[in-house]
Amino acid sequence: EREQQRILDLPVRVRQVRPNEDFVSLGQTVDHSCYVVEGLVGRFDQNSRGERQITALHIPGDMPDLHSVVQPTATSALQALSTSTLLQVPHAALRGVAGAHPAIAEALWRDCMVDSMVLAQWIVNIGRRDALSRVAHLLCEMACRYKVSVEDAPVQFQLAMTQNQLADVTGLTPVHVNRTLKKLAAIGTTFRNRVVRIEDWEELVRVGDFDRSYLQDTVRPEQRIRIVQ
């Protein structure tokens, strides 16, 4: 309870960000990390021609730039994909609470570990899966991250993205994404008006070659290897 209270007592500054607004720029040096309260945030990088690739999605409960506590110069940028509310937490406060409470430092470390596992799956998604599997895998992942029950059909959740943004995530063109969504509709999965509806979860999992274990969301606390007892 004492450690939980220290988290709740962290100083924060509330910021609301409009859709398509960058709130951390490439190369910017920041003195805080952001906690997503509402909305959808994309982490992205770009090539020398300014062409962007979304490399991560972050939902409420995520800290998309927690790693900036130890590397404050942004090697990737952050953009609100929908209207988003953020809590900006000073690096100094995070370092202080992690230094005073090793269990908190371990929890933050674990969060960064899961983030890296998601990134690894995204690399496989773009490098080794076809368009249909890429989009299916992403929709399965987001359903799990939003903690939607997949036991009963239909599985339904909001995903505040456009088809163009979905293209930036999956490394496809908007036209290719549109064609892929039509193919998914044929197996009972639709993405319309920013709502995902899945009639056959097991079929989508099969098409997406999806194994949720990398998300670590089904690991119970007592199953975790602990450094701090």
PDB file of C-alpha atoms in Angstrom:
ATOM      1  CA  GLU A   1       0.000   0.000   0.000  1.00  0.00           C
ATOM      2  CA  ARG A   2       2.884   2.376   0.761  1.00  0.00           C
ATOM      3  CA  GLU A   3       4.356   1.818  -2.705  1.00  0.00           C
ATOM      4  CA  GLN A   4       0.964   2.277  -4.362  1.00  0.00           C
ATOM      5  CA  GLN A   5       0.511   5.549  -2.494  1.00  0.00           C
ATOM      6  CA  ARG A   6       3.907   6.777  -3.694  1.00  0.00           C
ATOM      7  CA  ILE A   7       2.727   6.188  -7.269  1.00  0.00           C
ATOM      8  CA  LEU A   8      -0.518   8.060  -6.618  1.00  0.00           C
ATOM      9  CA  ASP A   9       1.422  10.941  -5.043  1.00  0.00           C
ATOM     10  CA  LEU A  10       3.642  11.497  -8.081  1.00  0.00           C
ATOM     11  CA  PRO A  11       3.410  15.074  -9.396  1.00  0.00           C
ATOM     12  CA  VAL A  12       1.703  15.317 -12.800  1.00  0.00           C
ATOM     13  CA  ARG A  13       0.661  17.894 -15.344  1.00  0.00           C
ATOM     14  CA  VAL A  14      -2.503  17.200 -17.334  1.00  0.00           C
ATOM     15  CA  ARG A  15      -2.413  17.811 -21.068  1.00  0.00           C
ATOM     16  CA  GLN A  16      -5.042  17.254 -23.741  1.00  0.00           C
ATOM     17  CA  VAL A  17      -3.802  16.651 -27.275  1.00  0.00           C
ATOM     18  CA  ARG A  18      -5.785  17.003 -30.483  1.00  0.00           C
ATOM     19  CA  PRO A  19      -5.930  14.272 -33.169  1.00  0.00           C
ATOM     20  CA  ASN A  20      -2.848  14.192 -35.428  1.00  0.00           C
ATOM     21  CA  GLU A  21      -0.922  16.468 -33.052  1.00  0.00           C
ATOM     22  CA  ASP A  22       2.687  15.536 -32.221  1.00  0.00           C
ATOM     23  CA  PHE A  23       3.407  16.006 -28.532  1.00  0.00           C
ATOM     24  CA  VAL A  24       6.956  14.597 -28.576  1.00  0.00           C
ATOM     25  CA  SER A  25       9.062  15.332 -31.644  1.00  0.00           C
ATOM     26  CA  LEU A  26      11.953  13.339 -33.073  1.00  0.00           C
ATOM     27  CA  GLY A  27      15.179  14.459 -31.423  1.00  0.00           C
ATOM     28  CA  GLN A  28      13.395  16.452 -28.705  1.00  0.00           C
ATOM     29  CA  THR A  29      14.877  16.269 -25.218  1.00  0.00           C
ATOM     30  CA  VAL A  30      12.126  15.799 -22.640  1.00  0.00           C
ATOM     31  CA  ASP A  31      12.097  15.970 -18.851  1.00  0.00           C
ATOM     32  CA  HIS A  32       8.946  13.919 -18.325  1.00  0.00           C
ATOM     33  CA  SER A  33       7.216  10.700 -19.384  1.00  0.00           C
ATOM     34  CA  CYS A  34       3.588  10.541 -20.462  1.00  0.00           C
ATOM     35  CA  TYR A  35       0.807   8.353 -19.075  1.00  0.00           C
ATOM     36  CA  VAL A  36      -2.204   7.885 -21.368  1.00  0.00           C
ATOM     37  CA  VAL A  37      -5.512   8.491 -19.554  1.00  0.00           C
ATOM     38  CA  GLU A  38      -7.813   8.651 -22.584  1.00  0.00           C
ATOM     39  CA  GLY A  39      -7.442   8.283 -26.326  1.00  0.00           C
ATOM     40  CA  LEU A  40      -5.035   6.496 -28.653  1.00  0.00           C
ATOM     41  CA  VAL A  41      -1.382   7.413 -29.153  1.00  0.00           C
ATOM     42  CA  GLY A  42       0.992   6.329 -31.915  1.00  0.00           C
ATOM     43  CA  ARG A  43       4.761   6.126 -31.661  1.00  0.00           C
ATOM     44  CA  PHE A  44       6.405   6.709 -35.023  1.00  0.00           C
ATOM     45  CA  ASP A  45       9.644   7.155 -36.880  1.00  0.00           C
ATOM     46  CA  GLN A  46      10.280   8.462 -40.372  1.00  0.00           C
ATOM     47  CA  ASN A  47      12.795   8.282 -43.173  1.00  0.00           C
ATOM     48  CA  SER A  48      14.763  11.135 -44.750  1.00  0.00           C
ATOM     49  CA  ARG A  49      11.832  11.866 -47.109  1.00  0.00           C
ATOM     50  CA  GLY A  50       9.506  12.408 -44.153  1.00  0.00           C
ATOM     51  CA  GLU A  51       7.526   9.205 -44.712  1.00  0.00           C
ATOM     52  CA  ARG A  52       6.208   7.965 -41.393  1.00  0.00           C
ATOM     53  CA  GLN A  53       5.822   4.486 -39.960  1.00  0.00           C
ATOM     54  CA  ILE A  54       3.789   3.955 -36.781  1.00  0.00           C
ATOM     55  CA  THR A  55       5.895   1.577 -34.673  1.00  0.00           C
ATOM     56  CA  ALA A  56       3.634   1.224 -31.609  1.00  0.00           C
ATOM     57  CA  LEU A  57       0.118   1.961 -30.399  1.00  0.00           C
ATOM     58  CA  HIS A  58      -0.554   3.062 -26.837  1.00  0.00           C
ATOM     59  CA  ILE A  59      -3.883   2.951 -25.040  1.00  0.00           C
ATOM     60  CA  PRO A  60      -5.120   4.182 -21.630  1.00  0.00           C
ATOM     61  CA  GLY A  61      -2.880   2.772 -18.917  1.00  0.00           C
ATOM     62  CA  ASP A  62       0.274   2.851 -21.096  1.00  0.00           C
ATOM     63  CA  MET A  63       3.362   5.018 -20.655  1.00  0.00           C
ATOM     64  CA  PRO A  64       4.562   5.240 -24.271  1.00  0.00           C
ATOM     65  CA  ASP A  65       7.871   6.913 -23.430  1.00  0.00           C
ATOM     66  CA  LEU A  66       8.730   5.412 -20.055  1.00  0.00           C
ATOM     67  CA  HIS A  67      12.154   4.601 -21.509  1.00  0.00           C
ATOM     68  CA  SER A  68      12.862   8.340 -21.749  1.00  0.00           C
ATOM     69  CA  VAL A  69      13.569   8.321 -17.982  1.00  0.00           C
ATOM     70  CA  VAL A  70      17.008   6.936 -18.876  1.00  0.00           C
ATOM     71  CA  GLN A  71      17.192   8.254 -22.479  1.00  0.00           C
ATOM     72  CA  PRO A  72      15.542  11.681 -22.569  1.00  0.00           C
ATOM     73  CA  THR A  73      16.357  12.488 -26.204  1.00  0.00           C
ATOM     74  CA  ALA A  74      13.499  11.102 -28.270  1.00  0.00           C
ATOM     75  CA  THR A  75      14.584   8.558 -30.887  1.00  0.00           C
ATOM     76  CA  SER A  76      10.933   8.152 -31.890  1.00  0.00           C
ATOM     77  CA  ALA A  77       8.094  10.649 -31.800  1.00  0.00           C
ATOM     78  CA  LEU A  78       4.612  10.506 -30.278  1.00  0.00           C
ATOM     79  CA  GLN A  79       1.366  11.623 -31.887  1.00  0.00           C
ATOM     80  CA  ALA A  80      -2.249  11.560 -30.732  1.00  0.00           C
ATOM     81  CA  LEU A  81      -4.273   9.474 -33.194  1.00  0.00           C
ATOM     82  CA  SER A  82      -7.469  10.597 -31.462  1.00  0.00           C
ATOM     83  CA  THR A  83      -8.191  13.291 -28.884  1.00  0.00           C
ATOM     84  CA  SER A  84      -6.041  12.145 -25.968  1.00  0.00           C
ATOM     85  CA  THR A  85      -5.618  13.100 -22.325  1.00  0.00           C
ATOM     86  CA  LEU A  86      -2.124  12.640 -20.898  1.00  0.00           C
ATOM     87  CA  LEU A  87      -0.464  12.922 -17.524  1.00  0.00           C
ATOM     88  CA  GLN A  88       3.080  14.235 -17.819  1.00  0.00           C
ATOM     89  CA  VAL A  89       5.196  12.795 -14.985  1.00  0.00           C
ATOM     90  CA  PRO A  90       8.609  14.437 -14.308  1.00  0.00           C
ATOM     91  CA  HIS A  91      11.611  12.183 -14.844  1.00  0.00           C
ATOM     92  CA  ALA A  92      13.107  13.342 -11.578  1.00  0.00           C
ATOM     93  CA  ALA A  93      10.038  12.129  -9.674  1.00  0.00           C
ATOM     94  CA  LEU A  94      10.074   8.746 -11.442  1.00  0.00           C
ATOM     95  CA  ARG A  95      13.785   8.285 -10.748  1.00  0.00           C
ATOM     96  CA  GLY A  96      13.222   9.246  -7.118  1.00  0.00           C
ATOM     97  CA  VAL A  97      10.389   6.801  -6.511  1.00  0.00           C
ATOM     98  CA  ALA A  98      12.214   3.998  -8.361  1.00  0.00           C
ATOM     99  CA  GLY A  99      15.369   4.597  -6.341  1.00  0.00           C
ATOM    100  CA  ALA A 100      13.487   4.598  -3.039  1.00  0.00           C
ATOM    101  CA  HIS A 101      11.321   1.560  -3.861  1.00  0.00           C
ATOM    102  CA  PRO A 102      13.034  -1.280  -5.778  1.00  0.00           C
ATOM    103  CA  ALA A 103       9.688  -3.053  -6.332  1.00  0.00           C
ATOM    104  CA  ILE A 104       8.441   0.001  -8.251  1.00  0.00           C
ATOM    105  CA  ALA A 105      11.633   0.030 -10.317  1.00  0.00           C
ATOM    106  CA  GLU A 106      11.031  -3.651 -11.098  1.00  0.00           C
ATOM    107  CA  ALA A 107       7.435  -2.926 -12.188  1.00  0.00           C
ATOM    108  CA  LEU A 108       8.616  -0.160 -14.528  1.00  0.00           C
ATOM    109  CA  TRP A 109      11.303  -2.473 -15.917  1.00  0.00           C
ATOM    110  CA  ARG A 110       8.677  -5.157 -16.537  1.00  0.00           C
ATOM    111  CA  ASP A 111       6.506  -2.633 -18.404  1.00  0.00           C
ATOM    112  CA  CYS A 112       9.407  -1.775 -20.719  1.00  0.00           C
ATOM    113  CA  MET A 113      10.019  -5.512 -21.252  1.00  0.00           C
ATOM    114  CA  VAL A 114       6.455  -6.073 -22.471  1.00  0.00           C
ATOM    115  CA  ASP A 115       6.763  -3.021 -24.717  1.00  0.00           C
ATOM    116  CA  SER A 116       9.854  -4.544 -26.355  1.00  0.00           C
ATOM    117  CA  MET A 117       8.075  -7.888 -26.851  1.00  0.00           C
ATOM    118  CA  VAL A 118       5.203  -6.147 -28.631  1.00  0.00           C
ATOM    119  CA  LEU A 119       7.698  -4.328 -30.857  1.00  0.00           C
ATOM    120  CA  ALA A 120       9.367  -7.649 -31.756  1.00  0.00           C
ATOM    121  CA  GLN A 121       5.998  -9.079 -32.823  1.00  0.00           C
ATOM    122  CA  TRP A 122       5.319  -6.026 -34.965  1.00  0.00           C
ATOM    123  CA  ILE A 123       8.631  -6.566 -36.773  1.00  0.00           C
ATOM    124  CA  VAL A 124       7.619 -10.155 -37.535  1.00  0.00           C
ATOM    125  CA  ASN A 125       4.198  -8.920 -38.604  1.00  0.00           C
ATOM    126  CA  ILE A 126       5.574  -6.565 -41.228  1.00  0.00           C
ATOM    127  CA  GLY A 127       8.483  -8.758 -42.276  1.00  0.00           C
ATOM    128  CA  ARG A 128       6.931 -12.229 -42.465  1.00  0.00           C
ATOM    129  CA  ARG A 129       3.121 -12.005 -42.662  1.00  0.00           C
ATOM    130  CA  ASP A 130       0.972 -11.164 -45.670  1.00  0.00           C
ATOM    131  CA  ALA A 131      -1.487  -8.261 -45.654  1.00  0.00           C
ATOM    132  CA  LEU A 132      -4.452 -10.307 -44.411  1.00  0.00           C
ATOM    133  CA  SER A 133      -2.476 -11.815 -41.533  1.00  0.00           C
ATOM    134  CA  ARG A 134      -0.916  -8.452 -40.609  1.00  0.00           C
ATOM    135  CA  VAL A 135      -4.247  -6.726 -40.126  1.00  0.00           C
ATOM    136  CA  ALA A 136      -5.814  -9.756 -38.429  1.00  0.00           C
ATOM    137  CA  HIS A 137      -2.883 -10.002 -35.989  1.00  0.00           C
ATOM    138  CA  LEU A 138      -3.150  -6.326 -35.105  1.00  0.00           C
ATOM    139  CA  LEU A 139      -6.894  -6.548 -34.458  1.00  0.00           C
ATOM    140  CA  CYS A 140      -6.383  -9.609 -32.230  1.00  0.00           C
ATOM    141  CA  GLU A 141      -3.666  -7.801 -30.280  1.00  0.00           C
ATOM    142  CA  MET A 142      -5.759  -4.703 -29.720  1.00  0.00           C
ATOM    143  CA  ALA A 143      -8.754  -6.754 -28.568  1.00  0.00           C
ATOM    144  CA  CYS A 144      -6.544  -8.362 -25.921  1.00  0.00           C
ATOM    145  CA  ARG A 145      -4.893  -5.112 -24.886  1.00  0.00           C
ATOM    146  CA  TYR A 146      -8.298  -3.473 -24.466  1.00  0.00           C
ATOM    147  CA  LYS A 147      -9.230  -6.485 -22.278  1.00  0.00           C
ATOM    148  CA  VAL A 148     -12.277  -7.337 -24.365  1.00  0.00           C
ATOM    149  CA  SER A 149     -13.918 -10.665 -23.533  1.00  0.00           C
ATOM    150  CA  VAL A 150     -13.325 -13.061 -26.416  1.00  0.00           C
ATOM    151  CA  GLU A 151     -15.419 -15.891 -24.986  1.00  0.00           C
ATOM    152  CA  ASP A 152     -18.729 -14.827 -26.524  1.00  0.00           C
ATOM    153  CA  ALA A 153     -19.468 -13.609 -30.051  1.00  0.00           C
ATOM    154  CA  PRO A 154     -19.448 -11.008 -31.272  1.00  0.00           C
ATOM    155  CA  VAL A 155     -16.233  -9.530 -29.912  1.00  0.00           C
ATOM    156  CA  GLN A 156     -16.562  -5.761 -30.276  1.00  0.00           C
ATOM    157  CA  PHE A 157     -14.455  -2.742 -29.302  1.00  0.00           C
ATOM    158  CA  GLN A 158     -13.631   0.782 -30.410  1.00  0.00           C
ATOM    159  CA  LEU A 159     -10.359   1.413 -32.216  1.00  0.00           C
ATOM    160  CA  ALA A 160      -9.956   5.140 -32.826  1.00  0.00           C
ATOM    161  CA  MET A 161      -7.937   4.847 -36.028  1.00  0.00           C
ATOM    162  CA  THR A 162      -8.474   5.710 -39.667  1.00  0.00           C
ATOM    163  CA  GLN A 163      -7.685   3.342 -42.511  1.00  0.00           C
ATOM    164  CA  ASN A 164      -4.710   5.561 -43.383  1.00  0.00           C
ATOM    165  CA  GLN A 165      -3.342   5.126 -39.854  1.00  0.00           C
ATOM    166  CA  LEU A 166      -3.944   1.396 -40.074  1.00  0.00           C
ATOM    167  CA  ALA A 167      -1.852   1.463 -43.241  1.00  0.00           C
ATOM    168  CA  ASP A 168       0.960   3.276 -41.381  1.00  0.00           C
ATOM    169  CA  VAL A 169       0.904   0.567 -38.698  1.00  0.00           C
ATOM    170  CA  THR A 170       0.941  -2.408 -41.067  1.00  0.00           C
ATOM    171  CA  GLY A 171       3.284  -1.070 -43.741  1.00  0.00           C
ATOM    172  CA  LEU A 172       0.581  -1.189 -46.423  1.00  0.00           C
ATOM    173  CA  THR A 173      -1.016   1.392 -48.693  1.00  0.00           C
ATOM    174  CA  PRO A 174      -4.488   2.700 -47.788  1.00  0.00           C
ATOM    175  CA  VAL A 175      -5.847   1.014 -50.935  1.00  0.00           C
ATOM    176  CA  HIS A 176      -4.332  -2.332 -49.883  1.00  0.00           C
ATOM    177  CA  VAL A 177      -5.774  -1.934 -46.377  1.00  0.00           C
ATOM    178  CA  ASN A 178      -9.217  -1.299 -47.852  1.00  0.00           C
ATOM    179  CA  ARG A 179      -9.000  -4.482 -49.923  1.00  0.00           C
ATOM    180  CA  THR A 180      -7.744  -6.435 -46.907  1.00  0.00           C
ATOM    181  CA  LEU A 181     -10.645  -5.260 -44.741  1.00  0.00           C
ATOM    182  CA  LYS A 182     -13.057  -6.507 -47.398  1.00  0.00           C
ATOM    183  CA  LYS A 183     -11.401  -9.945 -47.211  1.00  0.00           C
ATOM    184  CA  LEU A 184     -11.665  -9.901 -43.402  1.00  0.00           C
ATOM    185  CA  ALA A 185     -15.354  -9.032 -43.681  1.00  0.00           C
ATOM    186  CA  ALA A 186     -15.814 -12.281 -45.580  1.00  0.00           C
ATOM    187  CA  ILE A 187     -14.728 -14.216 -42.454  1.00  0.00           C
ATOM    188  CA  GLY A 188     -16.855 -12.120 -40.117  1.00  0.00           C
ATOM    189  CA  THR A 189     -14.503  -9.326 -39.004  1.00  0.00           C
ATOM    190  CA  THR A 190     -15.378  -5.716 -39.809  1.00  0.00           C
ATOM    191  CA  PHE A 191     -13.774  -2.346 -39.047  1.00  0.00           C
ATOM    192  CA  ARG A 192     -16.272   0.437 -39.689  1.00  0.00           C
ATOM    193  CA  ASN A 193     -16.645   3.875 -38.114  1.00  0.00           C
ATOM    194  CA  ARG A 194     -13.744   3.064 -35.796  1.00  0.00           C
ATOM    195  CA  VAL A 195     -15.500   0.007 -34.356  1.00  0.00           C
ATOM    196  CA  VAL A 196     -14.071  -3.500 -34.689  1.00  0.00           C
ATOM    197  CA  ARG A 197     -16.599  -6.348 -34.701  1.00  0.00           C
ATOM    198  CA  ILE A 198     -15.393  -9.962 -34.727  1.00  0.00           C
ATOM    199  CA  GLU A 199     -17.954 -12.730 -35.274  1.00  0.00           C
ATOM    200  CA  ASP A 200     -15.476 -15.625 -35.219  1.00  0.00           C
ATOM    201  CA  TRP A 201     -12.588 -14.988 -32.819  1.00  0.00           C
ATOM    202  CA  GLU A 202     -10.875 -18.347 -33.378  1.00  0.00           C
ATOM    203  CA  GLU A 203     -10.859 -17.854 -37.145  1.00  0.00           C
ATOM    204  CA  LEU A 204      -9.322 -14.392 -36.798  1.00  0.00           C
ATOM    205  CA  VAL A 205      -6.662 -15.820 -34.460  1.00  0.00           C
ATOM    206  CA  ARG A 206      -5.882 -18.499 -37.051  1.00  0.00           C
ATOM    207  CA  VAL A 207      -5.674 -16.029 -39.923  1.00  0.00           C
ATOM    208  CA  GLY A 208      -3.519 -13.658 -37.885  1.00  0.00           C
ATOM    209  CA  ASP A 209      -1.173 -16.382 -36.604  1.00  0.00           C
ATOM    210  CA  PHE A 210      -1.807 -14.845 -33.188  1.00  0.00           C
ATOM    211  CA  ASP A 211      -0.442 -16.095 -29.860  1.00  0.00           C
ATOM    212  CA  ARG A 212      -1.189 -13.646 -27.054  1.00  0.00           C
ATOM    213  CA  SER A 213       1.573 -14.907 -24.727  1.00  0.00           C
ATOM    214  CA  TYR A 214       3.926 -12.066 -25.724  1.00  0.00           C
ATOM    215  CA  LEU A 215       1.489  -9.599 -24.139  1.00  0.00           C
ATOM    216  CA  GLN A 216       1.980 -11.264 -20.727  1.00  0.00           C
ATOM    217  CA  ASP A 217      -1.614 -10.346 -19.924  1.00  0.00           C
ATOM    218  CA  THR A 218      -2.585 -13.804 -18.700  1.00  0.00           C
ATOM    219  CA  VAL A 219       0.399 -14.210 -16.349  1.00  0.00           C
ATOM    220  CA  ARG A 220      -0.755 -14.113 -12.736  1.00  0.00           C
ATOM    221  CA  PRO A 221       1.319 -12.113 -10.205  1.00  0.00           C
ATOM    222  CA  GLU A 222       2.465 -15.262  -8.393  1.00  0.00           C
ATOM    223  CA  GLN A 223       3.825 -16.665 -11.676  1.00  0.00           C
ATOM    224  CA  ARG A 224       6.184 -13.763 -12.272  1.00  0.00           C
ATOM    225  CA  ILE A 225       9.866 -14.043 -11.513  1.00  0.00           C
ATOM    226  CA  ARG A 226      10.540 -11.485  -8.825  1.00  0.00           C
ATOM    227  CA  ILE A 227      13.840  -9.718  -8.179  1.00  0.00           C
ATOM    228  CA  VAL A 228      12.483  -7.895  -5.150  1.00  0.00           C
ATOM    229  CA  GLN A 229      10.738 -10.145  -2.633  1.00  0.00           C
TER     230      GLN A 229
END
